[in-house]
XYZ file of C-alpha atoms in Angstrom:
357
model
C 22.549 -6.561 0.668
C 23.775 -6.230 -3.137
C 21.466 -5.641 -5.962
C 20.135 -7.757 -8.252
C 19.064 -7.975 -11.678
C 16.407 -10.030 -12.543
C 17.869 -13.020 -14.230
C 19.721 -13.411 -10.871
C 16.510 -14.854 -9.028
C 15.287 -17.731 -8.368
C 11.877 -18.293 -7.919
C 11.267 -21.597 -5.576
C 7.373 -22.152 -5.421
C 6.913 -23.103 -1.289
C 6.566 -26.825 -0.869
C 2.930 -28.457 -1.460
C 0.593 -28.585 1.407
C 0.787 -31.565 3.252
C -2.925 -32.205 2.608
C -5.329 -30.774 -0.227
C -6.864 -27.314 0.701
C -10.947 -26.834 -0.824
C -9.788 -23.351 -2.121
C -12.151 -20.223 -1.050
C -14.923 -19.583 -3.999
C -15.212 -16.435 -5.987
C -17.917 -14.299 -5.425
C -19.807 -15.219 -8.507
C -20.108 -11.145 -10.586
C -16.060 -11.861 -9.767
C -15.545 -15.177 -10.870
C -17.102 -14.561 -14.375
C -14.715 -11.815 -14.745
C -11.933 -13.704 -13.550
C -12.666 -16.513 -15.832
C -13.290 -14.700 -19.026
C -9.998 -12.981 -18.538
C -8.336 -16.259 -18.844
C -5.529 -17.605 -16.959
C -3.156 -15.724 -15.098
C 0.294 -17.007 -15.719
C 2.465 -17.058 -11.785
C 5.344 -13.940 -11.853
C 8.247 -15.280 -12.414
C 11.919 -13.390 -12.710
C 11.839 -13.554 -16.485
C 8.426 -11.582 -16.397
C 8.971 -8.745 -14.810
C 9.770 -6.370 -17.609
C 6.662 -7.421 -19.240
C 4.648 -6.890 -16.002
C 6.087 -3.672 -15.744
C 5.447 -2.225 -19.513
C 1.701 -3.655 -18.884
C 1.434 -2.300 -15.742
C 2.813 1.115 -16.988
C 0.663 1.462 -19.938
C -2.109 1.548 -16.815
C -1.396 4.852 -15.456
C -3.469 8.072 -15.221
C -2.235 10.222 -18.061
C -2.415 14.029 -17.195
C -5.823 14.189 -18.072
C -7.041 11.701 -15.982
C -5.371 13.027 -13.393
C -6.892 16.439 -13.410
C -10.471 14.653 -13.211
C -12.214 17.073 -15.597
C -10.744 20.303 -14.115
C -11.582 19.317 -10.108
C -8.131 18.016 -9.296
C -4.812 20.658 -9.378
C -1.638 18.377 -9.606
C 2.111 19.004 -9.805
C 5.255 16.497 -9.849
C 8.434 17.546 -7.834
C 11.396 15.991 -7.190
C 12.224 16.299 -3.170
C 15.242 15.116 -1.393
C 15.849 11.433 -1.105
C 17.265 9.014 1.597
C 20.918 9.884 2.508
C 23.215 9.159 -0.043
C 20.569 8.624 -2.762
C 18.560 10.015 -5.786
C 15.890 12.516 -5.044
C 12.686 11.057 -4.771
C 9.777 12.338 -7.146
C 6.284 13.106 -5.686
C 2.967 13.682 -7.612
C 0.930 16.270 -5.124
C -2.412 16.524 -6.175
C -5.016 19.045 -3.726
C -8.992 19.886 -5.054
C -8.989 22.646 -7.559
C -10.909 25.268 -5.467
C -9.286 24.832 -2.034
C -8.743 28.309 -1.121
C -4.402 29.483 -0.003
C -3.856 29.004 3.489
C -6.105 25.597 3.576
C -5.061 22.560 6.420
C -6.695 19.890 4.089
C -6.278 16.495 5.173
C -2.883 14.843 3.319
C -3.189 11.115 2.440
C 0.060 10.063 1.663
C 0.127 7.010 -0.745
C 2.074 4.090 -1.990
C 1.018 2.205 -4.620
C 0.843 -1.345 -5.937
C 2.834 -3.625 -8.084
C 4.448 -6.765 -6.041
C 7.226 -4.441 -5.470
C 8.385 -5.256 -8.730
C 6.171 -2.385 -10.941
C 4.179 0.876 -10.564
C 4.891 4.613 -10.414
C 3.378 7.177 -8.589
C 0.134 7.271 -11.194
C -0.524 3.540 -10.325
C -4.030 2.434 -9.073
C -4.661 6.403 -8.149
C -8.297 5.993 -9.050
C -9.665 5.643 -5.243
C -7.128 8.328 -4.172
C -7.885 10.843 -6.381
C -11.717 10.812 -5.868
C -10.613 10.950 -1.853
C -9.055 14.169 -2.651
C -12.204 15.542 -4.996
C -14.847 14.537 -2.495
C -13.425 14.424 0.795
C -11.125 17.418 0.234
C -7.952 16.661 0.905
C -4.315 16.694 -0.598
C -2.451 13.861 -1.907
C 1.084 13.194 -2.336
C 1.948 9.703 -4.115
C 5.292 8.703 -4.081
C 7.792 6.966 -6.634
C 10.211 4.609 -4.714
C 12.702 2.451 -6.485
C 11.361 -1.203 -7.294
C 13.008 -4.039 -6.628
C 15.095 -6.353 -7.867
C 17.389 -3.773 -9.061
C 16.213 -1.789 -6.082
C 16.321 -4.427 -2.598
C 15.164 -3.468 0.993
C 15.453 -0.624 2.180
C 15.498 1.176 -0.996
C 11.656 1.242 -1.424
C 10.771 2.076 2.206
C 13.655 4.558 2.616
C 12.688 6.297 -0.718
C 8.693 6.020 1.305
C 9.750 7.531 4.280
C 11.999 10.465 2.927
C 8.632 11.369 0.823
C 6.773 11.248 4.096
C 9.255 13.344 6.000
C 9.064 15.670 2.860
C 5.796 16.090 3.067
C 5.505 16.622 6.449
C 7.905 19.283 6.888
C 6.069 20.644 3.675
C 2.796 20.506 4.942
C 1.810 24.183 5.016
C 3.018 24.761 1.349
C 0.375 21.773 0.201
C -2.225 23.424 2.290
C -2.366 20.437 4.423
C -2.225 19.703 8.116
C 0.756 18.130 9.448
C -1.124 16.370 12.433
C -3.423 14.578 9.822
C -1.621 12.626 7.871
C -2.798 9.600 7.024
C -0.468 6.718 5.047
C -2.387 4.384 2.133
C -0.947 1.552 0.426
C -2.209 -0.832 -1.451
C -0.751 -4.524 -2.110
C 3.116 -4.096 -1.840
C 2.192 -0.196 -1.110
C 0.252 -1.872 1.703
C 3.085 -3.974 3.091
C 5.391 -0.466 2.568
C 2.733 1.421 4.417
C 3.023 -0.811 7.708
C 6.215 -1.022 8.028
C 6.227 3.067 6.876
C 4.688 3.093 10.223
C 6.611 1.609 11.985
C 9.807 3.052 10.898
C 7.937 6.360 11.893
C 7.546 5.376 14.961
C 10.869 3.620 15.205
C 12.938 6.967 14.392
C 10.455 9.255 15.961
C 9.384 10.754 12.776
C 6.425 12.114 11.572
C 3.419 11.511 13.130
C 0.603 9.749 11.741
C -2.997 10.346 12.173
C -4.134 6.839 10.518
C -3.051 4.179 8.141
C -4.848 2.416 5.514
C -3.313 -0.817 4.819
C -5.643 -2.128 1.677
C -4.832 -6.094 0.747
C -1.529 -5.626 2.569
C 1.633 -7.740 1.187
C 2.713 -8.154 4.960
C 4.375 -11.727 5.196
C 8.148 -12.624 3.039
C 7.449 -16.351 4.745
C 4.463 -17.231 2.481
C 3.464 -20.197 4.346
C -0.131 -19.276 5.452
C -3.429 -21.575 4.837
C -4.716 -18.797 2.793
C -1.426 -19.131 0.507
C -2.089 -22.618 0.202
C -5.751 -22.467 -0.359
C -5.599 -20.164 -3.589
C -2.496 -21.661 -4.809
C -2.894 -21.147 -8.970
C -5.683 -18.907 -8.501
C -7.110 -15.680 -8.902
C -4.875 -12.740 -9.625
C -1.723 -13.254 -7.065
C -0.827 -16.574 -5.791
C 1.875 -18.137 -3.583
C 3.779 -18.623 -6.941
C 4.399 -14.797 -7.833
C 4.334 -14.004 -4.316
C 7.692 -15.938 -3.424
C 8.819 -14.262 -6.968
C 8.075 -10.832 -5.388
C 9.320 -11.254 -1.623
C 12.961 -12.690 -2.978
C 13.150 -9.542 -5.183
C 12.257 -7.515 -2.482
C 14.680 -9.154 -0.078
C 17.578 -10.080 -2.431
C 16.601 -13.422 -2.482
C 16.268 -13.665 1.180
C 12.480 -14.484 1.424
C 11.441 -16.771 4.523
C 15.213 -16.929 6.020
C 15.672 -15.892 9.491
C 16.570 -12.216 10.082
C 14.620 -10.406 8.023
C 13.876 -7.048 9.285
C 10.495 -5.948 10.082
C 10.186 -3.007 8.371
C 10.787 -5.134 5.573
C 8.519 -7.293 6.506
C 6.145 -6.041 9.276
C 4.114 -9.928 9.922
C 7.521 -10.410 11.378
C 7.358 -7.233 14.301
C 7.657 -8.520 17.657
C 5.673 -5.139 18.980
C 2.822 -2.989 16.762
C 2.055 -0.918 20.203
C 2.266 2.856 19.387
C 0.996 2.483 15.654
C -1.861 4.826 14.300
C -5.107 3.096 13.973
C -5.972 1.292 10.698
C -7.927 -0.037 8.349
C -7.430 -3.113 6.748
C -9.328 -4.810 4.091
C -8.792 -8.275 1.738
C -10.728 -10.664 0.088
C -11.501 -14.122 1.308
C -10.164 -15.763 -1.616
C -6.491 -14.048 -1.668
C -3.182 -14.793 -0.410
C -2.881 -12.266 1.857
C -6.204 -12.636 3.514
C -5.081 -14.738 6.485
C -1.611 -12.582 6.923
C -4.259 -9.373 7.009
C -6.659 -11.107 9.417
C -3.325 -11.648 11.679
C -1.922 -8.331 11.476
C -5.156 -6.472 12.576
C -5.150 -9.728 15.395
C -2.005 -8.138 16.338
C -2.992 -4.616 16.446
C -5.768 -4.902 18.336
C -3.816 -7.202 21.055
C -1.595 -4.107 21.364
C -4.514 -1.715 22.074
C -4.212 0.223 18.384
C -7.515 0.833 16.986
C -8.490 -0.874 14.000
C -11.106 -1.569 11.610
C -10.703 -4.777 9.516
C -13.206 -6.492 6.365
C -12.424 -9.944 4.639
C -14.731 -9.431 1.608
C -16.450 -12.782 0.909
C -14.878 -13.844 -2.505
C -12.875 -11.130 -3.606
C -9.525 -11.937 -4.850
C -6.982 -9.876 -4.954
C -7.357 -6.310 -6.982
C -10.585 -7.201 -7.577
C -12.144 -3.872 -6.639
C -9.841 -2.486 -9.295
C -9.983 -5.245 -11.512
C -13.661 -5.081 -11.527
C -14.905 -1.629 -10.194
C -18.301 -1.783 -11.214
C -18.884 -5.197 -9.405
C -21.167 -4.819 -6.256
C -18.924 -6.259 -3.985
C -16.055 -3.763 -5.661
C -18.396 -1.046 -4.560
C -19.242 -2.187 -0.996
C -15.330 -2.590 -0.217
C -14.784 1.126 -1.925
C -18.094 2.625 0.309
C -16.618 1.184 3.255
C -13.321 2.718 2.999
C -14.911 5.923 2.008
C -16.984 5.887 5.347
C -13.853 5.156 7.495
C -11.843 7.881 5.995
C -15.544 10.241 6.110
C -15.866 9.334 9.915
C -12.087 10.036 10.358
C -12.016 13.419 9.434
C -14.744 14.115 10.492
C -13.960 13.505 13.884
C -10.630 15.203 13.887
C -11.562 18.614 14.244
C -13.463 17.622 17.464
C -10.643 15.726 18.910
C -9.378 18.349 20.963
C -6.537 20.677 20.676
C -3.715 18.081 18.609
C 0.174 17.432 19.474
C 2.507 20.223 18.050
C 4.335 19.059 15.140
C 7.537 17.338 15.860
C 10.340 19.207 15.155
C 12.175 18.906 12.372
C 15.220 17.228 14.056
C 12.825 14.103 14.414
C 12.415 13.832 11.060
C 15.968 12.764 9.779
């Protein structure tokens, strides 16, 4: 595909329903939010440098990312996808984990409709993981679309991965627990991470956590419809972000599915997962479906639908008691996770490095 800029896109909203939808309600602590926030214009082409200056002025600033002297944290630039720029990484590992540590190494991709974000984007839930749970943390900068199409986000993803991997020992992490988090379009890039992993017999993946997963380009599910206009990412802005992502190729036959991984014909041989999205998003129905899939295929998973959230709303609204339910639940999953590893038994060797190309 050739790159685009992003005047050269246009956004189609997907054809009305054929009959009205009663949308999903808020949960009420959300709605009020939501509502005093005013409205939330669709993404459209035009908008995206905007969206990206406010969604830059968002990210953890060195401080922050220290977290009062707890959190260590370094930046490197490690080698990118063949014939392409280096890829930067932002490690960060708990202040007082002794040389020589395996710590757990949750490898994460962040948010931003594929459009916007760096590698300090929605690190908040991260970066307590590695404080509390003790474990190291390498978020990844891949190149954003429009200027950037498929694959150029999920190969920049997967040569951090293969970095890290191969670079475990030097983080003080453990190779054979290496778990992949994403959220929104760092979701959808962590699936189909996975199964490009899997695909090219790279790196092996204890777990994934797919967290309000941007899974389907086709846009056409009753969820979609449902919250059309509403809350924080509708079927508007999602069509915006899928035809950035794909060159303008959202919803057309032959998109691949590592692109978009809704569209994988077989999710056997995945790492289990966790999934989570509101009840009153786009992508809750898309979610529900994917973890569907995965369990038809015999991959554990663990799914929640939080009743009214929309999406981002844990971030949006952190302090909200359904914000903290959704971030105690994933907390628990990743506690009972490692928790359990040790006892698993003697794990695989590493693969070696000729796997990971």
């Amino acid at each position: 595909m050739t790159s685009r800029t992003t005047r050269d896109i246009a956004t189609q909203a997907p054809a009305a329903p054929a009959a009205d939808l009663p949308p999903v309600p808020f949960d009420p602590e959300l709605a009020a939010t939501l509502e005093a926030s005013g409205e939330q214009p669709p993404l459209t082409p035009q908008a995206i440098p905007a969206v990206r200056a406010a969604v830059g002025a968002g990210a953890l600033d060195d401080e922050a990312l220290g977290c009062g002297g707890e959190v260590v944290w370094e930046e490197r630039a490690v080698t990118g996808p063949p014939g392409a720029p280096d890829v930067t990484v932002l490690i960060c590992r708990p202040a007082d984990a002794p040389a020589g540590s395996r710590l757990p190494l949750l490898y994460f991709m962040h948010g931003g409709g594929m459009i916007a974000g760096s590698r300090r984007h929605l690190m908040s839930d991260v970066l307590d993981w590695t404080r509390t749970l003790r474990a190291v943390t390498v978020s990844v900068e891949y190149r954003l679309a429009p200027e950037h199409p498929h694959p150029a986000p999920l190969e920049d993803c997967y040569a951090g991965l293969v970095w890290s991997a191969r670079h475990a020992a030097e983080l003080g992490a453990d190779p054979d627990l290496i778990i992949t988090v994403g959220t929104s379009a760092g979701g959808g890039l962590a699936a189909g991470l996975a199964l490009l992993a899997r695909d090219r017999g790279g790196p092996g993946l204890a777990a994934q956590m797919l967290l309000s997963p941007m899974l389907d380009d086709r846009d056409d599910t009753v969820s979609g419809r449902q919250m059309a206009g509403l809350g924080m990412w509708d079927r508007a802005s999602n069509a915006t972000a899928w035809n950035a992502f794909l060159d303008g190729a959202a919803g057309t036959p032959g998109v691949p599915e590592h692109a978009a991984p809704a569209r994988a014909l077989d999710l056997s041989g995945l790492p289990a997962a966790y999934l989570d999205v509101g009840s009153a998003e786009t992508f809750r129905d898309e979610t529900v479906a994917y973890a569907g899939r995965l369990w038809q295929s015999g991959i554990q998973c663990e799914l929640h639908v939080w009743p009214g959230g929309f999406h981002g709303s844990d971030e949006f609204v952190p302090e909200a008691r359904l914000s903290r339910r959704a971030k105690e639940s994933r907390r628990q999953w990743l506690t009972a996770l490692l928790t359990a590893a040790p006892a698993a038994g003697p794990r695989r060797p590493s693969p070696p490095s000729a796997r990971h190309r």
